[in-house]
CSV table of C-alpha atoms in Angstrom, one decimal:
chain,number,residue,atom,x,y,z
A,173,MET,CA,10.7,93.2,-31.6
A,174,PRO,CA,8.4,91.9,-34.4
A,175,LEU,CA,5.3,89.9,-33.2
A,176,PRO,CA,6.4,86.7,-35.0
A,177,GLU,CA,9.7,86.7,-33.1
A,178,ILE,CA,7.9,87.4,-29.8
A,179,LEU,CA,5.6,84.5,-30.4
A,180,LEU,CA,8.4,82.2,-31.4
A,181,GLY,CA,10.4,83.1,-28.3
A,182,LEU,CA,7.5,82.4,-26.0
A,183,LEU,CA,6.8,79.2,-27.8
A,184,TRP,CA,10.5,78.1,-27.2
A,185,ILE,CA,10.2,79.2,-23.5
A,186,GLY,CA,7.3,76.7,-23.3
A,187,VAL,CA,9.3,73.9,-25.0
A,188,THR,CA,12.1,74.5,-22.5
A,189,ALA,CA,9.8,74.3,-19.5
A,190,TYR,CA,8.2,71.1,-20.8
A,191,VAL,CA,11.7,69.6,-21.3
A,192,LEU,CA,12.9,70.7,-17.9
A,193,PHE,CA,9.7,69.7,-15.8
A,194,GLY,CA,7.9,67.2,-18.0
A,195,GLY,CA,11.1,65.7,-19.2
A,196,ALA,CA,12.1,65.0,-15.7
A,197,ASP,CA,8.7,63.3,-15.0
A,198,PHE,CA,9.4,60.9,-17.9
A,199,GLY,CA,12.9,60.4,-16.5
A,200,GLY,CA,11.4,59.3,-13.1
A,201,GLY,CA,9.6,56.6,-15.0
A,202,VAL,CA,12.8,55.5,-16.5
A,203,TRP,CA,14.3,55.0,-13.0
A,204,ASP,CA,11.2,53.3,-11.9
A,205,LEU,CA,11.8,50.8,-14.7
A,206,LEU,CA,15.4,50.3,-13.6
A,207,ALA,CA,14.7,50.2,-9.8
A,208,GLY,CA,14.6,46.4,-9.6
A,209,GLY,CA,12.3,44.0,-8.0
A,210,ALA,CA,9.4,44.8,-5.8
A,211,GLU,CA,11.4,44.8,-2.6
A,212,ARG,CA,14.8,46.1,-3.7
A,213,GLY,CA,13.2,48.9,-5.7
A,214,ALA,CA,10.5,49.9,-3.3
A,215,ARG,CA,12.2,52.9,-1.7
A,216,GLN,CA,13.3,54.3,-5.1
A,217,ARG,CA,9.8,53.9,-6.6
A,218,ALA,CA,8.3,55.6,-3.4
A,219,LEU,CA,10.7,58.6,-3.9
A,220,VAL,CA,9.7,58.8,-7.6
A,221,GLU,CA,6.0,58.9,-6.7
A,222,HIS,CA,6.6,61.2,-3.9
A,223,ALA,CA,8.5,63.6,-6.2
A,224,ILE,CA,6.3,63.7,-9.2
A,225,GLY,CA,2.9,62.9,-7.8
A,226,PRO,CA,1.8,66.5,-7.0
A,227,VAL,CA,3.0,68.0,-10.3
A,228,TRP,CA,3.0,65.5,-13.1
A,229,GLU,CA,-0.4,66.6,-14.4
A,230,ALA,CA,0.5,70.3,-14.2
A,231,ASN,CA,3.7,69.8,-16.2
A,232,HIS,CA,1.6,68.9,-19.3
A,233,VAL,CA,0.3,72.5,-19.3
A,234,TRP,CA,3.5,73.4,-21.0
A,235,LEU,CA,2.8,71.0,-23.8
A,236,ILE,CA,-0.6,72.3,-24.3
A,237,PHE,CA,0.8,75.9,-24.3
A,238,VAL,CA,3.3,75.0,-27.0
A,239,ILE,CA,0.6,73.2,-29.2
A,240,VAL,CA,-1.8,76.2,-28.9
A,241,LEU,CA,0.9,78.7,-29.8
A,242,ALA,CA,2.1,76.7,-32.7
A,243,TRP,CA,-1.3,76.2,-34.5
A,244,THR,CA,-2.3,79.8,-33.8
A,245,GLY,CA,1.0,81.5,-34.5
A,246,VAL,CA,2.4,79.4,-37.3
A,247,PRO,CA,-0.5,77.3,-38.6
A,248,SER,CA,1.1,76.2,-41.9
A,249,VAL,CA,4.1,74.8,-40.0
A,250,PHE,CA,1.8,73.1,-37.5
A,251,ALA,CA,-0.2,71.5,-40.2
A,252,ALA,CA,2.8,70.2,-42.0
A,253,VAL,CA,4.3,68.7,-38.8
A,254,ALA,CA,1.1,67.2,-37.6
A,255,SER,CA,0.2,65.6,-40.9
A,256,THR,CA,3.7,64.3,-41.9
A,257,LEU,CA,4.6,63.1,-38.3
A,258,TYR,CA,1.2,61.9,-37.2
A,259,ILE,CA,2.6,58.4,-36.5
A,260,PRO,CA,5.1,59.3,-33.8
A,261,LEU,CA,2.8,62.2,-32.5
A,262,THR,CA,-0.1,59.6,-32.2
A,263,LEU,CA,2.3,57.2,-30.3
A,264,THR,CA,3.4,60.1,-28.1
A,265,ALA,CA,-0.2,60.9,-27.2
A,266,LEU,CA,-1.0,57.3,-26.4
A,267,GLY,CA,2.1,57.1,-24.3
A,268,ILE,CA,1.1,60.2,-22.3
A,269,ILE,CA,-2.4,58.8,-21.7
A,270,ALA,CA,-1.1,55.3,-20.9
A,271,ARG,CA,1.5,56.7,-18.6
A,272,GLY,CA,-0.8,58.9,-16.7
A,273,SER,CA,-3.5,56.2,-16.3
A,274,ALA,CA,-1.1,53.6,-15.1
A,275,PHE,CA,0.5,56.0,-12.6
A,276,ALA,CA,-2.9,56.8,-11.1
A,277,PHE,CA,-4.0,53.1,-11.1
A,278,ARG,CA,-0.8,51.8,-9.6
A,279,LYS,CA,-1.2,54.3,-6.7
A,280,ALA,CA,-4.7,53.0,-6.1
A,281,SER,CA,-4.0,49.4,-6.3
A,282,THR,CA,-3.5,47.1,-3.3
A,283,LEU,CA,-2.5,43.7,-4.9
A,284,LEU,CA,1.1,43.2,-5.9
A,285,TRP,CA,0.3,41.8,-9.4
A,286,GLN,CA,-1.8,45.0,-10.1
A,287,ARG,CA,0.9,47.2,-8.9
A,288,ARG,CA,3.4,45.4,-11.2
A,289,LEU,CA,1.2,45.5,-14.2
A,290,PHE,CA,0.4,49.3,-13.9
A,291,GLY,CA,4.0,49.9,-12.8
A,292,ALA,CA,5.3,48.2,-16.1
A,293,ALA,CA,2.9,50.3,-18.1
A,294,PHE,CA,4.0,53.5,-16.4
A,295,ALA,CA,7.7,52.7,-16.9
A,296,PHE,CA,7.5,51.6,-20.5
A,297,SER,CA,5.4,54.7,-21.4
A,298,SER,CA,7.9,56.8,-19.7
A,299,VAL,CA,10.7,55.5,-22.0
A,300,VAL,CA,8.8,55.4,-25.3
A,301,THR,CA,7.0,58.9,-25.0
A,302,PRO,CA,10.1,61.1,-24.9
A,303,PHE,CA,11.7,58.8,-27.6
A,304,PHE,CA,9.0,59.5,-30.0
A,305,LEU,CA,9.0,63.3,-29.1
A,306,GLY,CA,12.7,63.2,-29.9
A,307,THR,CA,12.2,61.6,-33.2
A,308,VAL,CA,9.7,64.5,-34.1
A,309,ALA,CA,12.4,67.1,-33.1
A,310,GLY,CA,14.9,65.1,-35.2
A,311,ALA,CA,12.7,65.1,-38.2
A,312,ILE,CA,12.2,68.9,-38.0
A,313,ALA,CA,15.9,69.6,-37.3
A,314,SER,CA,17.0,67.4,-40.4
A,315,GLY,CA,14.6,69.1,-42.7
A,316,ARG,CA,12.5,66.1,-43.4
A,317,VAL,CA,9.2,67.9,-42.9
A,318,PRO,CA,8.3,69.8,-46.1
A,319,PRO,CA,5.6,72.4,-46.2
A,320,GLY,CA,2.1,71.3,-47.1
A,321,ILE,CA,-0.3,68.6,-45.8
A,322,ALA,CA,1.4,65.2,-45.5
A,323,GLU,CA,3.9,66.0,-48.1
A,324,GLY,CA,6.7,64.3,-46.2
A,325,ASP,CA,7.5,60.5,-46.1
A,326,LEU,CA,5.4,59.0,-43.3
A,327,ALA,CA,8.1,56.7,-42.2
A,328,ALA,CA,11.4,58.0,-43.3
A,329,SER,CA,10.7,61.5,-42.0
A,330,TRP,CA,11.1,60.1,-38.4
A,331,LEU,CA,13.0,56.8,-39.0
A,332,ASN,CA,16.3,58.3,-39.8
A,333,PRO,CA,19.7,58.7,-38.2
A,334,THR,CA,19.0,62.3,-36.8
A,335,SER,CA,15.6,61.3,-35.4
A,336,LEU,CA,16.8,58.1,-33.8
A,337,VAL,CA,19.7,59.8,-32.1
A,338,SER,CA,17.4,62.7,-31.0
A,339,GLY,CA,15.0,60.2,-29.6
A,340,ALA,CA,17.7,58.4,-27.6
A,341,LEU,CA,19.1,61.9,-26.5
A,342,ALA,CA,15.6,62.7,-25.3
A,343,VAL,CA,15.3,59.6,-23.1
A,344,GLY,CA,18.7,60.2,-21.8
A,345,THR,CA,18.2,63.8,-21.0
A,346,ALA,CA,15.0,63.0,-19.2
A,347,ALA,CA,16.6,60.2,-17.1
A,348,TYR,CA,19.6,62.6,-16.4
A,349,LEU,CA,17.3,65.6,-15.2
A,350,ALA,CA,15.2,63.1,-13.1
A,351,ALA,CA,18.3,61.6,-11.4
A,352,VAL,CA,19.6,65.1,-10.6
A,353,TYR,CA,16.2,66.3,-9.2
A,354,LEU,CA,15.7,63.1,-7.2
A,355,THR,CA,19.1,63.2,-5.7
A,356,ARG,CA,18.2,66.6,-4.1
A,357,ASP,CA,14.8,65.3,-3.1
A,358,ALA,CA,16.3,62.3,-1.2
A,359,GLN,CA,18.9,64.7,0.5
A,360,ARG,CA,16.1,67.0,1.6
A,361,ALA,CA,14.2,64.1,3.0
A,362,GLY,CA,17.2,63.0,4.9
A,363,ASP,CA,17.6,59.7,3.1
A,364,ALA,CA,21.4,59.5,2.5
A,365,GLY,CA,21.2,56.0,0.9
A,366,LEU,CA,18.8,57.1,-1.8
A,367,ALA,CA,20.7,60.4,-2.4
A,368,ALA,CA,23.8,58.4,-3.0
A,369,ALA,CA,22.1,55.9,-5.3
A,370,PHE,CA,20.6,58.7,-7.5
A,371,ARG,CA,23.8,60.5,-7.4
A,372,ARG,CA,25.5,57.6,-9.1
A,373,ARG,CA,22.6,57.3,-11.7
A,374,ALA,CA,22.9,61.0,-12.4
A,375,LEU,CA,26.6,60.7,-13.0
A,376,ALA,CA,26.1,57.7,-15.3
A,377,ALA,CA,23.3,59.4,-17.2
A,378,GLY,CA,25.2,62.5,-17.6
A,379,VAL,CA,28.1,60.7,-19.2
A,380,VAL,CA,25.7,58.8,-21.5
A,381,VAL,CA,24.0,62.1,-22.5
A,382,GLY,CA,27.3,63.8,-23.1
A,383,GLY,CA,28.3,60.9,-25.5
A,384,LEU,CA,24.9,61.0,-27.3
A,385,SER,CA,25.3,64.6,-27.8
A,386,ALA,CA,28.7,64.1,-29.4
A,387,VAL,CA,27.3,61.3,-31.5
A,388,GLY,CA,24.5,63.6,-32.5
A,389,LEU,CA,26.9,66.2,-33.9
A,390,VAL,CA,28.6,63.6,-36.1
A,391,VAL,CA,25.2,62.4,-37.3
A,392,LEU,CA,24.1,66.0,-38.0
A,393,ARG,CA,27.4,66.6,-40.0
A,394,ALA,CA,26.4,63.8,-42.4
A,395,ASP,CA,22.6,64.0,-42.2
A,396,ALA,CA,21.8,67.6,-41.8
A,397,PRO,CA,25.0,69.6,-42.8
A,398,ARG,CA,23.2,72.9,-42.9
A,399,LEU,CA,22.1,72.7,-39.3
A,400,PHE,CA,25.6,71.4,-38.3
A,401,ASP,CA,27.3,74.4,-39.9
A,402,ARG,CA,25.1,76.8,-38.0
A,403,LEU,CA,25.5,75.0,-34.7
A,404,THR,CA,29.2,74.9,-35.1
A,405,THR,CA,30.1,78.2,-36.7
A,406,GLY,CA,27.1,80.5,-36.2
A,407,ALA,CA,25.4,82.3,-33.3
A,408,ALA,CA,24.4,78.9,-31.8
A,409,LEU,CA,28.0,78.0,-31.1
A,410,PRO,CA,28.2,80.0,-27.7
A,411,LEU,CA,25.0,78.3,-26.5
A,412,LEU,CA,26.4,74.9,-27.2
A,413,ALA,CA,29.7,75.9,-25.4
A,414,LEU,CA,27.6,76.9,-22.5
A,415,SER,CA,25.8,73.5,-22.6
A,416,VAL,CA,29.1,71.7,-22.5
A,417,ALA,CA,30.6,73.7,-19.8
A,418,ALA,CA,27.5,73.4,-17.6
A,419,GLY,CA,27.4,69.8,-18.2
A,420,VAL,CA,31.1,69.3,-17.1
A,421,VAL,CA,30.5,71.5,-14.0
A,422,SER,CA,27.4,69.2,-13.1
A,423,LEU,CA,29.5,66.2,-13.3
A,424,ALA,CA,32.2,67.6,-11.2
A,425,LEU,CA,29.7,68.8,-8.5
A,426,LEU,CA,28.1,65.4,-8.5
A,427,ALA,CA,31.4,63.6,-8.3
A,428,TRP,CA,33.2,65.7,-5.8
A,429,THR,CA,30.6,67.7,-3.7
A,430,ARG,CA,27.3,67.2,-2.3
A,431,ALA,CA,25.9,70.6,-3.6
A,432,PHE,CA,22.9,68.9,-5.1
A,433,LEU,CA,20.8,72.0,-5.3
A,434,ALA,CA,23.6,73.8,-7.3
A,435,VAL,CA,23.7,70.7,-9.6
A,436,ARG,CA,20.0,71.2,-10.4
A,437,VAL,CA,20.9,74.6,-11.7
A,438,THR,CA,23.9,73.6,-13.8
A,439,ALA,CA,22.2,70.5,-15.2
A,440,ALA,CA,19.1,72.5,-16.2
A,441,LEU,CA,21.5,75.1,-17.8
A,442,ALA,CA,23.2,72.4,-19.8
A,443,VAL,CA,19.9,71.2,-21.2
A,444,VAL,CA,18.7,74.8,-21.9
A,445,GLY,CA,21.9,75.6,-23.8
A,446,LEU,CA,21.6,72.5,-26.0
A,447,LEU,CA,17.9,73.3,-26.7
A,448,TRP,CA,18.3,77.0,-27.4
A,449,GLY,CA,21.4,76.3,-29.5
A,450,TRP,CA,19.2,74.2,-31.7
A,451,GLY,CA,16.6,77.0,-31.9
A,452,VAL,CA,19.1,79.7,-32.8
A,453,GLY,CA,20.7,77.3,-35.3
A,454,GLN,CA,17.3,76.5,-36.9
A,455,TYR,CA,16.1,80.2,-37.0
A,456,PRO,CA,14.8,81.7,-39.1
A,457,ARG,CA,14.0,78.6,-41.3
A,458,LEU,CA,11.2,76.4,-39.6
A,459,LEU,CA,10.7,74.1,-42.6
A,460,PRO,CA,12.6,73.6,-45.9
A,461,GLY,CA,12.1,76.8,-47.8
A,462,VAL,CA,9.7,78.3,-45.2
A,463,THR,CA,11.0,81.1,-42.8
A,464,LEU,CA,9.2,82.4,-39.6
A,465,ARG,CA,8.0,85.5,-41.4
A,466,GLU,CA,6.4,83.5,-44.2
A,467,ALA,CA,4.7,81.0,-41.8
A,468,ALA,CA,3.5,83.4,-39.2
A,469,ALA,CA,-0.1,84.4,-38.9
A,470,THR,CA,-1.2,87.9,-39.5
A,471,ASP,CA,-0.3,90.6,-37.0
A,472,ALA,CA,-3.9,90.9,-36.0
A,473,VAL,CA,-4.0,87.2,-35.0
A,474,LEU,CA,-0.6,87.4,-33.4
A,475,ALA,CA,-1.6,90.5,-31.3
A,476,ALA,CA,-4.7,88.9,-30.2
A,477,THR,CA,-3.0,85.7,-29.2
A,478,LEU,CA,-0.3,87.6,-27.3
A,479,GLY,CA,-2.8,89.7,-25.5
A,480,ALA,CA,-4.8,86.6,-24.4
A,481,LEU,CA,-1.6,84.9,-23.4
A,482,ALA,CA,-0.7,88.0,-21.2
A,483,VAL,CA,-4.1,87.8,-19.4
A,484,GLY,CA,-3.8,84.2,-18.9
A,485,ALA,CA,-0.3,84.4,-17.6
A,486,VAL,CA,-1.4,86.6,-14.7
A,487,LEU,CA,-3.4,83.7,-13.3
A,488,LEU,CA,-1.3,80.7,-14.6
A,489,VAL,CA,2.3,81.7,-13.8
A,490,PRO,CA,1.8,82.6,-10.1
A,491,SER,CA,-0.3,79.3,-9.7
A,492,LEU,CA,2.5,77.2,-11.2
A,493,VAL,CA,5.2,78.9,-9.3
A,494,TRP,CA,3.2,78.4,-6.0
A,495,LEU,CA,2.6,74.8,-6.8
A,496,TYR,CA,6.3,74.0,-7.6
A,497,ALA,CA,7.5,76.0,-4.6
A,498,THR,CA,5.1,74.4,-2.2
A,499,PHE,CA,6.1,70.8,-3.1
A,500,GLN,CA,9.9,71.7,-3.1
A,501,ARG,CA,9.7,72.7,0.5
A,502,GLY,CA,10.4,70.1,3.3
A,503,ASP,CA,7.3,68.5,4.2
A,504,GLY,CA,8.4,66.5,7.1
A,505,GLN,CA,8.7,63.2,5.4
A,506,GLY,CA,12.0,62.0,6.6
A,507,GLU,CA,13.2,65.6,7.2
A,508,GLY,CA,16.2,65.6,9.3
A,509,GLU,CA,16.5,61.8,9.4
A,510,SER,CA,19.8,60.2,9.4
A,511,GLY,CA,19.0,58.2,6.2
A,512,ASP,CA,17.6,55.1,7.4
A,513,ALA,CA,15.6,52.7,5.2
A,514,GLY,CA,12.4,53.9,6.5
A,515,ALA,CA,12.5,57.3,5.0
A,516,PHE,CA,10.4,56.3,2.0
A,517,PRO,CA,8.4,53.3,3.1
A,518,ARG,CA,6.5,51.3,0.5
A,519,ALA,CA,4.0,48.7,1.5
A,520,GLU,CA,3.7,45.8,-0.8
A,521,ASN,CA,0.7,43.3,-0.7
A,522,ASN,CA,1.6,39.9,-1.8
A,523,SER,CA,-1.9,38.6,-2.0
């Protein structure tokens, strides 16, 4: 396989990992926002903190991975995207910073007003950050990022029907993945009440995401007909069909079984099918009039990049696997309990 295709495949694997892991972290913030008041939402927020606390920083490794591969492997595309879409990208960066800071400060705060302030910042950032990332994806998908430095419209490039639907879909997907993952976490901790609550949220979010996906296709047909044709008649069609099938299976498993571990797999497969369907539909054109081969760096640069990546993967991949596996094992917090309200306690200081 040619080096540009190898690099693009690895880059898309990084995007996929960030959506599945980092996206679920953002979704946890969405449910934090919708959990309710300090007392009513305490157990749900405690579960969110318990689930994402050990790994939320590590998940951003995937974003850094994608950025480095993009500017090294397809520098002209990276420059065009970063310059034309610097507004949503800057807002995304600010959202990531605000979200991480608020999450850390809330955990260290003891007064209720402080926890509420940092909790609101964490939750709000968790919603707007994936939205802006989605608008960036929509701008690229709809062909509104021309080659060159800041050649595209700085507002219309990301404030358009495809981008807005993509932003909403990104938020919905994040919330859906988080609800599915948290359902299993609550079940593993023995809290049947929380498992049931997040199961209902996963069902609702899954239906919303399915509806947004259908709306997205309608919007693409009018706003980005080339991509729509490639998604519905080309090599991307089987991947979209896989996404739809996996999504239906996920909803069925949530509605009629308690196989929450299996739902994690099918829900992730639905998202992967949608994401890779877009990638296949877009390939080989990255920007209007620019193909992968035209945008790729020289073979010498690509070979050096892939070689360095292989060396780094020897250290990074086992570490990430160990991290994720460690915190997905039962840790004794509520393990084997009958689901009483004390499985995820949360002390609130009303001072």
